[in-house]
Every structure is written in C-alpha cells, then in structure tokens.
PDB file of C-alpha atoms in Angstrom:
ATOM      1  CA  ALA A   1     -12.932 -56.547  14.142  1.00  0.00           C
ATOM      2  CA  ASN A   2     -15.767 -54.403  15.444  1.00  0.00           C
ATOM      3  CA  GLN A   3     -14.429 -54.422  18.977  1.00  0.00           C
ATOM      4  CA  TRP A   4     -10.906 -54.860  20.327  1.00  0.00           C
ATOM      5  CA  SER A   5     -10.156 -56.399  23.712  1.00  0.00           C
ATOM      6  CA  ASN A   6      -8.477 -54.358  26.420  1.00  0.00           C
ATOM      7  CA  ALA A   7      -4.740 -53.939  26.033  1.00  0.00           C
ATOM      8  CA  THR A   8      -2.550 -56.370  27.966  1.00  0.00           C
ATOM      9  CA  LEU A   9       1.057 -55.776  28.968  1.00  0.00           C
ATOM     10  CA  VAL A  10       3.223 -58.506  27.428  1.00  0.00           C
ATOM     11  CA  SER A  11       6.804 -57.170  27.412  1.00  0.00           C
ATOM     12  CA  ARG A  12       8.508 -54.804  29.822  1.00  0.00           C
ATOM     13  CA  ARG A  13      12.121 -54.384  30.912  1.00  0.00           C
ATOM     14  CA  PRO A  14      12.751 -51.668  33.503  1.00  0.00           C
ATOM     15  CA  GLY A  15      14.916 -48.877  32.126  1.00  0.00           C
ATOM     16  CA  TYR A  16      14.373 -49.870  28.500  1.00  0.00           C
ATOM     17  CA  SER A  17      12.134 -48.756  25.663  1.00  0.00           C
ATOM     18  CA  ASN A  18      10.351 -51.287  23.417  1.00  0.00           C
ATOM     19  CA  GLN A  19       9.459 -50.397  19.820  1.00  0.00           C
ATOM     20  CA  ASN A  20       8.545 -51.730  16.363  1.00  0.00           C
ATOM     21  CA  PRO A  21       6.516 -54.856  17.208  1.00  0.00           C
ATOM     22  CA  VAL A  22       6.315 -57.583  14.545  1.00  0.00           C
ATOM     23  CA  LEU A  23       3.777 -60.386  15.018  1.00  0.00           C
ATOM     24  CA  PHE A  24       4.235 -63.716  13.259  1.00  0.00           C
ATOM     25  CA  TRP A  25       2.133 -66.891  13.344  1.00  0.00           C
ATOM     26  CA  ASP A  26       4.125 -70.106  12.882  1.00  0.00           C
ATOM     27  CA  GLN A  27       1.802 -72.699  11.388  1.00  0.00           C
ATOM     28  CA  THR A  28       4.109 -75.641  12.137  1.00  0.00           C
ATOM     29  CA  THR A  29       4.386 -75.105  15.896  1.00  0.00           C
ATOM     30  CA  LYS A  30       1.024 -73.289  16.264  1.00  0.00           C
ATOM     31  CA  THR A  31       2.840 -70.456  18.016  1.00  0.00           C
ATOM     32  CA  THR A  32       2.409 -66.685  17.863  1.00  0.00           C
ATOM     33  CA  PHE A  33       5.747 -64.873  17.983  1.00  0.00           C
ATOM     34  CA  LEU A  34       6.179 -61.221  18.916  1.00  0.00           C
ATOM     35  CA  PHE A  35       9.486 -59.605  17.934  1.00  0.00           C
ATOM     36  CA  HIS A  36      10.434 -56.060  18.888  1.00  0.00           C
ATOM     37  CA  SER A  37      13.391 -53.743  19.205  1.00  0.00           C
ATOM     38  CA  GLN A  38      14.613 -52.682  22.634  1.00  0.00           C
ATOM     39  CA  GLN A  39      17.021 -49.955  23.713  1.00  0.00           C
ATOM     40  CA  PRO A  40      17.927 -48.149  26.942  1.00  0.00           C
ATOM     41  CA  ALA A  41      15.376 -45.443  27.780  1.00  0.00           C
ATOM     42  CA  ARG A  42      17.374 -42.224  27.473  1.00  0.00           C
ATOM     43  CA  VAL A  43      16.817 -38.591  26.573  1.00  0.00           C
ATOM     44  CA  PRO A  44      17.717 -38.118  23.818  1.00  0.00           C
ATOM     45  CA  PRO A  45      17.232 -41.739  22.661  1.00  0.00           C
ATOM     46  CA  ARG A  46      20.193 -43.666  21.239  1.00  0.00           C
ATOM     47  CA  GLU A  47      19.175 -46.103  18.515  1.00  0.00           C
ATOM     48  CA  ASP A  48      22.819 -47.227  18.342  1.00  0.00           C
ATOM     49  CA  ASP A  49      22.231 -49.408  21.416  1.00  0.00           C
ATOM     50  CA  ALA A  50      19.093 -51.214  20.188  1.00  0.00           C
ATOM     51  CA  GLU A  51      18.727 -55.003  20.094  1.00  0.00           C
ATOM     52  CA  ILE A  52      15.901 -57.279  18.906  1.00  0.00           C
ATOM     53  CA  TRP A  53      14.094 -59.401  21.502  1.00  0.00           C
ATOM     54  CA  PHE A  54      11.146 -61.764  21.244  1.00  0.00           C
ATOM     55  CA  LEU A  55       8.487 -63.643  23.184  1.00  0.00           C
ATOM     56  CA  SER A  56       5.856 -66.190  22.173  1.00  0.00           C
ATOM     57  CA  SER A  57       2.376 -67.473  22.941  1.00  0.00           C
ATOM     58  CA  LYS A  58       0.852 -70.933  22.554  1.00  0.00           C
ATOM     59  CA  ASP A  59      -2.732 -69.858  23.314  1.00  0.00           C
ATOM     60  CA  ASN A  60      -3.423 -67.130  20.735  1.00  0.00           C
ATOM     61  CA  GLY A  61      -1.996 -64.348  22.839  1.00  0.00           C
ATOM     62  CA  HIS A  62      -3.734 -65.011  26.144  1.00  0.00           C
ATOM     63  CA  THR A  63      -0.433 -65.759  27.897  1.00  0.00           C
ATOM     64  CA  TRP A  64       3.154 -65.088  26.845  1.00  0.00           C
ATOM     65  CA  THR A  65       6.643 -66.268  27.641  1.00  0.00           C
ATOM     66  CA  LYS A  66       9.181 -63.867  29.086  1.00  0.00           C
ATOM     67  CA  GLU A  67      10.975 -61.804  26.455  1.00  0.00           C
ATOM     68  CA  VAL A  68      14.534 -62.898  25.597  1.00  0.00           C
ATOM     69  CA  PRO A  69      17.214 -61.440  23.302  1.00  0.00           C
ATOM     70  CA  LEU A  70      17.434 -62.651  19.713  1.00  0.00           C
ATOM     71  CA  PHE A  71      19.818 -60.316  17.840  1.00  0.00           C
ATOM     72  CA  GLN A  72      22.225 -58.484  20.129  1.00  0.00           C
ATOM     73  CA  ARG A  73      24.269 -56.740  17.469  1.00  0.00           C
ATOM     74  CA  LYS A  74      23.994 -53.117  18.593  1.00  0.00           C
ATOM     75  CA  GLY A  75      21.720 -50.970  16.457  1.00  0.00           C
ATOM     76  CA  SER A  76      19.476 -53.869  15.377  1.00  0.00           C
ATOM     77  CA  PHE A  77      15.910 -52.880  14.508  1.00  0.00           C
ATOM     78  CA  ASP A  78      12.921 -54.503  12.837  1.00  0.00           C
ATOM     79  CA  ARG A  79       9.739 -52.956  11.449  1.00  0.00           C
ATOM     80  CA  ASN A  80       7.937 -55.058   8.806  1.00  0.00           C
ATOM     81  CA  ARG A  81       6.521 -58.548   8.602  1.00  0.00           C
ATOM     82  CA  ILE A  82       8.254 -61.899   8.289  1.00  0.00           C
ATOM     83  CA  ILE A  83       7.528 -64.011   5.194  1.00  0.00           C
ATOM     84  CA  LEU A  84       8.247 -67.673   4.448  1.00  0.00           C
ATOM     85  CA  SER A  85      10.877 -68.880   1.999  1.00  0.00           C
ATOM     86  CA  LEU A  86       9.923 -71.560  -0.526  1.00  0.00           C
ATOM     87  CA  SER A  87      11.588 -74.136   1.735  1.00  0.00           C
ATOM     88  CA  GLY A  88       9.596 -72.967   4.775  1.00  0.00           C
ATOM     89  CA  THR A  89      12.324 -71.023   6.561  1.00  0.00           C
ATOM     90  CA  TRP A  90      11.588 -67.568   7.973  1.00  0.00           C
ATOM     91  CA  LEU A  91      12.740 -64.448   6.120  1.00  0.00           C
ATOM     92  CA  TYR A  92      12.865 -61.533   8.555  1.00  0.00           C
ATOM     93  CA  PRO A  93      13.764 -58.050   7.202  1.00  0.00           C
ATOM     94  CA  ILE A  94      15.750 -55.942   9.665  1.00  0.00           C
ATOM     95  CA  TYR A  95      18.158 -53.008   9.593  1.00  0.00           C
ATOM     96  CA  TYR A  96      21.025 -51.527  11.575  1.00  0.00           C
ATOM     97  CA  ALA A  97      20.731 -48.018  13.031  1.00  0.00           C
ATOM     98  CA  ARG A  98      24.247 -47.428  14.341  1.00  0.00           C
ATOM     99  CA  GLY A  99      26.137 -44.305  13.359  1.00  0.00           C
ATOM    100  CA  SER A 100      25.024 -41.666  10.876  1.00  0.00           C
ATOM    101  CA  SER A 101      22.193 -42.147   8.388  1.00  0.00           C
ATOM    102  CA  LYS A 102      24.765 -43.072   5.744  1.00  0.00           C
ATOM    103  CA  ASP A 103      26.052 -45.880   7.964  1.00  0.00           C
ATOM    104  CA  GLN A 104      22.607 -47.485   8.333  1.00  0.00           C
ATOM    105  CA  PHE A 105      21.708 -50.417   6.063  1.00  0.00           C
ATOM    106  CA  SER A 106      19.371 -53.397   5.732  1.00  0.00           C
ATOM    107  CA  ASN A 107      19.570 -57.176   6.010  1.00  0.00           C
ATOM    108  CA  LEU A 108      17.265 -60.135   5.410  1.00  0.00           C
ATOM    109  CA  LYS A 109      17.746 -62.632   8.236  1.00  0.00           C
ATOM    110  CA  GLU A 110      16.825 -66.274   7.618  1.00  0.00           C
ATOM    111  CA  CYS A 111      15.806 -68.634  10.412  1.00  0.00           C
ATOM    112  CA  ILE A 112      16.782 -72.134   9.274  1.00  0.00           C
ATOM    113  CA  THR A 113      14.955 -73.751  12.216  1.00  0.00           C
ATOM    114  CA  PRO A 114      11.469 -72.239  11.811  1.00  0.00           C
ATOM    115  CA  GLY A 115       9.495 -72.263  15.007  1.00  0.00           C
ATOM    116  CA  TYR A 116      12.692 -72.397  17.077  1.00  0.00           C
ATOM    117  CA  PRO A 117      14.462 -69.055  16.595  1.00  0.00           C
ATOM    118  CA  LEU A 118      17.207 -69.762  19.174  1.00  0.00           C
ATOM    119  CA  ARG A 119      18.127 -73.289  18.028  1.00  0.00           C
ATOM    120  CA  LYS A 120      20.705 -72.312  15.372  1.00  0.00           C
ATOM    121  CA  PRO A 121      22.284 -69.058  14.139  1.00  0.00           C
ATOM    122  CA  TRP A 122      20.307 -67.181  11.494  1.00  0.00           C
ATOM    123  CA  LYS A 123      21.726 -66.666   8.003  1.00  0.00           C
ATOM    124  CA  ASP A 124      22.366 -63.161   6.691  1.00  0.00           C
ATOM    125  CA  HIS A 125      21.314 -61.989   3.226  1.00  0.00           C
ATOM    126  CA  TYR A 126      22.436 -58.375   3.045  1.00  0.00           C
ATOM    127  CA  PHE A 127      20.881 -55.877   0.670  1.00  0.00           C
ATOM    128  CA  PRO A 128      23.809 -54.456  -1.381  1.00  0.00           C
ATOM    129  CA  ASP A 129      24.406 -50.695  -1.415  1.00  0.00           C
ATOM    130  CA  SER A 130      21.570 -50.140   1.035  1.00  0.00           C
ATOM    131  CA  ASN A 131      23.233 -47.311   2.952  1.00  0.00           C
ATOM    132  CA  TYR A 132      20.572 -44.796   4.022  1.00  0.00           C
ATOM    133  CA  LEU A 133      17.869 -47.429   3.305  1.00  0.00           C
ATOM    134  CA  VAL A 134      16.084 -49.041   6.248  1.00  0.00           C
ATOM    135  CA  GLN A 135      12.917 -50.859   7.329  1.00  0.00           C
ATOM    136  CA  PRO A 136      12.616 -53.115   4.258  1.00  0.00           C
ATOM    137  CA  SER A 137       9.150 -54.431   3.394  1.00  0.00           C
ATOM    138  CA  VAL A 138       9.530 -57.725   1.497  1.00  0.00           C
ATOM    139  CA  VAL A 139       6.795 -59.367  -0.591  1.00  0.00           C
ATOM    140  CA  ARG A 140       6.498 -62.359  -2.922  1.00  0.00           C
ATOM    141  CA  PRO A 141       4.716 -61.363  -6.152  1.00  0.00           C
ATOM    142  CA  VAL A 142       3.640 -64.890  -7.110  1.00  0.00           C
ATOM    143  CA  ALA A 143       3.108 -67.707  -4.604  1.00  0.00           C
ATOM    144  CA  GLY A 144       5.476 -70.613  -5.189  1.00  0.00           C
ATOM    145  CA  HIS A 145       7.929 -68.561  -7.277  1.00  0.00           C
ATOM    146  CA  PRO A 146      11.370 -67.459  -6.018  1.00  0.00           C
ATOM    147  CA  LYS A 147      11.143 -63.783  -6.980  1.00  0.00           C
ATOM    148  CA  LEU A 148      10.907 -61.335  -4.071  1.00  0.00           C
ATOM    149  CA  VAL A 149      10.551 -57.553  -4.077  1.00  0.00           C
ATOM    150  CA  ALA A 150      11.643 -55.207  -1.272  1.00  0.00           C
ATOM    151  CA  PHE A 151      10.731 -51.572  -0.611  1.00  0.00           C
ATOM    152  CA  PHE A 152      12.768 -49.289   1.660  1.00  0.00           C
ATOM    153  CA  ARG A 153      12.375 -46.201   3.805  1.00  0.00           C
ATOM    154  CA  ASP A 154      14.917 -43.516   2.842  1.00  0.00           C
ATOM    155  CA  ARG A 155      16.876 -41.804   5.621  1.00  0.00           C
ATOM    156  CA  ARG A 156      17.672 -38.963   3.183  1.00  0.00           C
ATOM    157  CA  ALA A 157      13.924 -38.210   2.936  1.00  0.00           C
ATOM    158  CA  GLU A 158      13.949 -38.469  -0.873  1.00  0.00           C
ATOM    159  CA  HIS A 159      12.217 -41.514  -2.398  1.00  0.00           C
ATOM    160  CA  ILE A 160      10.940 -45.016  -1.689  1.00  0.00           C
ATOM    161  CA  ASN A 161      13.536 -47.462  -3.010  1.00  0.00           C
ATOM    162  CA  ARG A 162      12.944 -50.882  -4.579  1.00  0.00           C
ATOM    163  CA  ALA A 163      15.111 -54.007  -4.952  1.00  0.00           C
ATOM    164  CA  THR A 164      14.456 -57.516  -6.301  1.00  0.00           C
ATOM    165  CA  SER A 165      15.687 -61.046  -5.699  1.00  0.00           C
ATOM    166  CA  ASN A 166      15.315 -63.932  -8.148  1.00  0.00           C
ATOM    167  CA  ASP A 167      16.607 -66.624  -5.773  1.00  0.00           C
ATOM    168  CA  ASP A 168      14.224 -66.471  -2.815  1.00  0.00           C
ATOM    169  CA  GLY A 169      16.071 -63.699  -1.001  1.00  0.00           C
ATOM    170  CA  HIS A 170      19.631 -65.038  -1.086  1.00  0.00           C
ATOM    171  CA  THR A 171      20.928 -62.281  -3.375  1.00  0.00           C
ATOM    172  CA  TRP A 172      19.461 -58.881  -4.214  1.00  0.00           C
ATOM    173  CA  SER A 173      19.717 -56.218  -6.877  1.00  0.00           C
ATOM    174  CA  LYS A 174      20.989 -52.787  -5.957  1.00  0.00           C
ATOM    175  CA  PRO A 175      18.051 -50.714  -4.652  1.00  0.00           C
ATOM    176  CA  LYS A 176      16.775 -48.041  -7.027  1.00  0.00           C
ATOM    177  CA  PRO A 177      14.599 -45.025  -6.199  1.00  0.00           C
ATOM    178  CA  LEU A 178      10.985 -44.924  -7.347  1.00  0.00           C
ATOM    179  CA  ARG A 179       9.116 -41.775  -8.322  1.00  0.00           C
ATOM    180  CA  GLU A 180       7.148 -42.023  -5.077  1.00  0.00           C
ATOM    181  CA  PRO A 181       8.563 -39.738  -2.369  1.00  0.00           C
ATOM    182  CA  ASN A 182       9.558 -40.819   1.119  1.00  0.00           C
ATOM    183  CA  ASN A 183       9.870 -38.521   4.108  1.00  0.00           C
ATOM    184  CA  ASN A 184      12.067 -40.833   6.193  1.00  0.00           C
ATOM    185  CA  SER A 185       8.976 -42.436   7.697  1.00  0.00           C
ATOM    186  CA  GLY A 186       7.723 -46.010   7.715  1.00  0.00           C
ATOM    187  CA  ILE A 187       6.068 -47.757   4.761  1.00  0.00           C
ATOM    188  CA  GLU A 188       4.634 -51.209   4.162  1.00  0.00           C
ATOM    189  CA  ALA A 189       3.642 -53.137   1.038  1.00  0.00           C
ATOM    190  CA  THR A 190       1.495 -56.219   0.492  1.00  0.00           C
ATOM    191  CA  VAL A 191       0.425 -58.435  -2.409  1.00  0.00           C
ATOM    192  CA  LEU A 192      -3.288 -58.443  -3.149  1.00  0.00           C
ATOM    193  CA  LYS A 193      -5.321 -61.441  -4.294  1.00  0.00           C
ATOM    194  CA  SER A 194      -5.231 -60.072  -7.847  1.00  0.00           C
ATOM    195  CA  GLY A 195      -1.437 -60.151  -7.798  1.00  0.00           C
ATOM    196  CA  HIS A 196      -1.272 -56.359  -7.728  1.00  0.00           C
ATOM    197  CA  PHE A 197       0.726 -54.601  -5.016  1.00  0.00           C
ATOM    198  CA  ALA A 198      -0.588 -52.112  -2.458  1.00  0.00           C
ATOM    199  CA  ILE A 199       1.606 -49.807  -0.385  1.00  0.00           C
ATOM    200  CA  VAL A 200       0.832 -47.228   2.315  1.00  0.00           C
ATOM    201  CA  PHE A 201       3.146 -44.230   2.705  1.00  0.00           C
ATOM    202  CA  ASN A 202       3.355 -40.470   3.234  1.00  0.00           C
ATOM    203  CA  PRO A 203       3.708 -38.833  -0.222  1.00  0.00           C
ATOM    204  CA  THR A 204       6.088 -36.161   1.063  1.00  0.00           C
ATOM    205  CA  ASN A 205       9.853 -35.684   1.313  1.00  0.00           C
ATOM    206  CA  LYS A 206      12.426 -32.988   2.021  1.00  0.00           C
ATOM    207  CA  THR A 207      11.251 -30.964  -0.976  1.00  0.00           C
ATOM    208  CA  ILE A 208       7.535 -31.828  -0.854  1.00  0.00           C
ATOM    209  CA  LEU A 209       5.525 -30.524   2.132  1.00  0.00           C
ATOM    210  CA  ASN A 210       8.681 -30.412   4.275  1.00  0.00           C
ATOM    211  CA  LYS A 211       8.660 -34.135   5.153  1.00  0.00           C
ATOM    212  CA  ARG A 212       5.240 -33.940   6.839  1.00  0.00           C
ATOM    213  CA  ARG A 213       3.651 -37.219   7.883  1.00  0.00           C
ATOM    214  CA  ASP A 214       0.428 -35.964   6.362  1.00  0.00           C
ATOM    215  CA  PRO A 215      -1.223 -37.013   4.063  1.00  0.00           C
ATOM    216  CA  LEU A 216      -1.208 -40.786   4.449  1.00  0.00           C
ATOM    217  CA  THR A 217      -1.794 -42.481   1.091  1.00  0.00           C
ATOM    218  CA  ILE A 218      -2.476 -45.952  -0.263  1.00  0.00           C
ATOM    219  CA  ALA A 219      -1.243 -46.737  -3.776  1.00  0.00           C
ATOM    220  CA  LEU A 220      -1.798 -49.600  -6.211  1.00  0.00           C
ATOM    221  CA  SER A 221       0.730 -51.081  -8.645  1.00  0.00           C
ATOM    222  CA  GLU A 222      -0.004 -53.470 -11.504  1.00  0.00           C
ATOM    223  CA  ASP A 223       3.662 -54.031 -12.458  1.00  0.00           C
ATOM    224  CA  GLN A 224       5.160 -55.406  -9.217  1.00  0.00           C
ATOM    225  CA  GLY A 225       5.917 -52.018  -7.723  1.00  0.00           C
ATOM    226  CA  LEU A 226       7.680 -50.265 -10.588  1.00  0.00           C
ATOM    227  CA  THR A 227       4.909 -47.683 -11.009  1.00  0.00           C
ATOM    228  CA  TRP A 228       1.973 -46.679  -8.803  1.00  0.00           C
ATOM    229  CA  PRO A 229      -0.632 -44.975 -11.036  1.00  0.00           C
ATOM    230  CA  PHE A 230      -3.557 -45.315  -8.613  1.00  0.00           C
ATOM    231  CA  GLN A 231      -3.324 -43.402  -5.329  1.00  0.00           C
ATOM    232  CA  ARG A 232      -5.868 -42.232  -2.750  1.00  0.00           C
ATOM    233  CA  ASN A 233      -5.433 -40.466   0.552  1.00  0.00           C
ATOM    234  CA  LEU A 234      -6.471 -42.259   3.721  1.00  0.00           C
ATOM    235  CA  GLU A 235      -5.858 -39.136   5.811  1.00  0.00           C
ATOM    236  CA  TYR A 236      -5.359 -35.524   4.731  1.00  0.00           C
ATOM    237  CA  THR A 237      -5.412 -32.348   6.808  1.00  0.00           C
ATOM    238  CA  THR A 238      -6.659 -29.192   5.115  1.00  0.00           C
ATOM    239  CA  THR A 239      -5.623 -26.872   7.957  1.00  0.00           C
ATOM    240  CA  HIS A 240      -2.142 -25.621   8.735  1.00  0.00           C
ATOM    241  CA  ALA A 241      -2.102 -27.440  12.082  1.00  0.00           C
ATOM    242  CA  TYR A 242       0.483 -30.202  12.163  1.00  0.00           C
ATOM    243  CA  GLN A 243      -0.991 -33.692  12.077  1.00  0.00           C
ATOM    244  CA  GLU A 244       0.809 -37.032  11.937  1.00  0.00           C
ATOM    245  CA  TYR A 245      -0.385 -40.251  10.302  1.00  0.00           C
ATOM    246  CA  SER A 246       2.482 -42.694  10.169  1.00  0.00           C
ATOM    247  CA  TYR A 247       3.985 -46.185  10.541  1.00  0.00           C
ATOM    248  CA  PRO A 248       1.269 -48.031   8.599  1.00  0.00           C
ATOM    249  CA  THR A 249       0.703 -51.749   8.226  1.00  0.00           C
ATOM    250  CA  LEU A 250      -1.759 -53.461   5.884  1.00  0.00           C
ATOM    251  CA  PHE A 251      -2.953 -56.789   4.523  1.00  0.00           C
ATOM    252  CA  GLN A 252      -5.841 -58.082   2.451  1.00  0.00           C
ATOM    253  CA  ASP A 253      -8.284 -60.761   3.570  1.00  0.00           C
ATOM    254  CA  TYR A 254      -8.344 -62.879   0.419  1.00  0.00           C
ATOM    255  CA  THR A 255     -11.728 -64.354   1.406  1.00  0.00           C
ATOM    256  CA  THR A 256     -13.611 -61.062   1.537  1.00  0.00           C
ATOM    257  CA  GLY A 257     -11.278 -58.885  -0.534  1.00  0.00           C
ATOM    258  CA  LYS A 258     -11.247 -56.259   2.223  1.00  0.00           C
ATOM    259  CA  ILE A 259      -7.976 -54.420   2.892  1.00  0.00           C
ATOM    260  CA  HIS A 260      -7.146 -53.861   6.570  1.00  0.00           C
ATOM    261  CA  ILE A 261      -4.891 -50.937   7.517  1.00  0.00           C
ATOM    262  CA  SER A 262      -3.688 -49.587  10.849  1.00  0.00           C
ATOM    263  CA  TYR A 263      -1.388 -46.660  11.609  1.00  0.00           C
ATOM    264  CA  THR A 264      -0.299 -44.181  14.242  1.00  0.00           C
ATOM    265  CA  TYR A 265      -2.801 -41.361  14.612  1.00  0.00           C
ATOM    266  CA  ASN A 266      -1.158 -38.175  15.875  1.00  0.00           C
ATOM    267  CA  ARG A 267       1.067 -40.286  18.161  1.00  0.00           C
ATOM    268  CA  LYS A 268      -1.902 -40.520  20.512  1.00  0.00           C
ATOM    269  CA  THR A 269      -3.652 -43.678  19.393  1.00  0.00           C
ATOM    270  CA  ILE A 270      -3.842 -46.309  16.644  1.00  0.00           C
ATOM    271  CA  LYS A 271      -6.372 -45.909  13.863  1.00  0.00           C
ATOM    272  CA  TYR A 272      -7.810 -48.955  12.087  1.00  0.00           C
ATOM    273  CA  VAL A 273      -9.369 -48.659   8.632  1.00  0.00           C
ATOM    274  CA  ILE A 274     -11.067 -51.264   6.415  1.00  0.00           C
ATOM    275  CA  LEU A 275     -11.277 -50.671   2.668  1.00  0.00           C
ATOM    276  CA  PRO A 276     -13.794 -52.657   0.582  1.00  0.00           C
ATOM    277  CA  GLY A 277     -11.134 -53.768  -1.903  1.00  0.00           C
ATOM    278  CA  GLU A 278      -8.597 -52.604  -4.453  1.00  0.00           C
ATOM    279  CA  HIS A 279     -11.348 -50.994  -6.548  1.00  0.00           C
ATOM    280  CA  TRP A 280     -11.538 -48.323  -3.830  1.00  0.00           C
ATOM    281  CA  ILE A 281      -7.917 -47.354  -4.514  1.00  0.00           C
ATOM    282  CA  LYS A 282      -8.738 -46.970  -8.209  1.00  0.00           C
ATOM    283  CA  GLY A 283     -11.769 -44.890  -7.330  1.00  0.00           C
ATOM    284  CA  THR A 284     -14.123 -47.201  -9.181  1.00  0.00           C
ATOM    285  CA  GLN A 285     -17.290 -49.039  -8.242  1.00  0.00           C
ATOM    286  CA  HIS A 286     -17.104 -52.701  -7.341  1.00  0.00           C
ATOM    287  CA  SER A 287     -18.449 -54.688 -10.284  1.00  0.00           C
ATOM    288  CA  GLY A 288     -19.199 -57.895  -8.452  1.00  0.00           C
TER     289      GLY A 288
END
C-alpha cells in the first residue's frame, strides 16, 4: 500500500489494556476476525491476568462487532497468525504468561467450528517441554502436507527454538534451540513461494549486545528452518543511542514475489517495508 487510511478505534474496554492483535480472514464466512490479549491497566502491568478477546467485521473492516471474551484462562496471550489445518479447522498458536518465566509455556488451540469461534470449545494441542518458550510462530512447509514447524521466543534470552509436528499439529516434538539468538523479543516466520522459510528477529541475546532490540534482521532458510545461512539487516543503528525495532510480522505476496514486513519503530510508530523478493535476502540480483 502506498497510503494507509486513518486509524479507527475498534476495541476499547475502560480500565484495560489491549495488546498483540492477530487478524484472520475466514474464507468460508467472508469474515475478518481480530483477536487480541487484554489485561487490567496497571502499573506495573500484570500479564498474569490477561485473557484473549475477539471481534469481527463483515465489511472488510469498515464496521466491527463489540469485542467479547474467547479464552478466559488467566495469563492467556496470542502474538502470531492463525493457519488452517488440512481439514479446514483453525490452528491458533497462543501461550500462557502466568507466574515466572519458567512457568510460561505454549499451546496450539484448534477451532473445530471455523468461522464460529464461540460455538464449541477449542481443542488443545500443547507443545511439550515448552517452559520458557512463548509466542509460537507456526508454518506449513508444503501445502497439503501434514508437517508443521513452529518457532518460539525464548524468555531466557538465549536462542530461537524450533519444534515440528508430522500430524497436522496434534502432537509436537520437543523444542530445540537453533544457533540463531533470541533476546526475549517477538519473532515471526513465513513460507515463501519457493518453499524456503523467512524469519524476522533481533540477532541478540543476553550475551550478544545485551539483549538489544537492534538490529532487526531477516533470514532465509532452505532446509525448513534448521539453518539460516542468508541474513540481512532491515534496521541497524551505528550510534550508541538506544533504538528499538521489534515485534515484526511478514508475509510474501506470491503473485509479485514481494515480501511485506511491518514492525515497531522505537515504540513510537509502525514501520512498513517492502522487499523485492527472497533474492534481496541473499544479496543477489534478481535474475528474472
């Protein structure tokens, strides 16, 4: 987009803070859903009290329903996008932020009545041994195949972790750390038209650049996220002044090949970047 419309208020609850919006278009009901976490507005904030609420729009976001609670288990948070199962149900990665960092863990919720999130209870598909690991980003490497791959933010500020499922998200391997660092900040992955993976993250942790949210980097994997040999910075500050580039999201337009990325820019605004394609990440010229 060359020009964005003016911002419109869609969800507000007096005395509460809304965070982590997740948009999802349901093709069956032609409905846009907006999910977000919500917690009492306190100083300091208490993530232990968070719940997940949602609202929806039937006219491409021009008007919205009133927000209502979806998951009221205390400490519930979302962050990354919903994907479809092979049977058409929704697979919604969430996590629980109650207690210490060690007590936090991740879950893949499944809506068995897609398009009608309140009609029946959602199924739970917990990620085993996911203590400290939150905000899962789940992707399907090959369309029509049951294998899924998940990447996790690390509360210990050590490394991005990776897990796999061979049965469409019902069971998962134990997450394992990658070489790529994580500074306890948000990440997101996507599958490109080529089948390669792209991920955006801060390449820092508790021993590298003191967990700074600078630089912000995009990386490319040709082996379903096991290794990331191609990496380029989207943002990098050469001064000693603290800058923050964080909480990225990305997707590729398969028609044009362009990769669209947005992220928090110094907690003041949202920055939107368009890359010409995955060849940019490799640092090569586009051949066609």
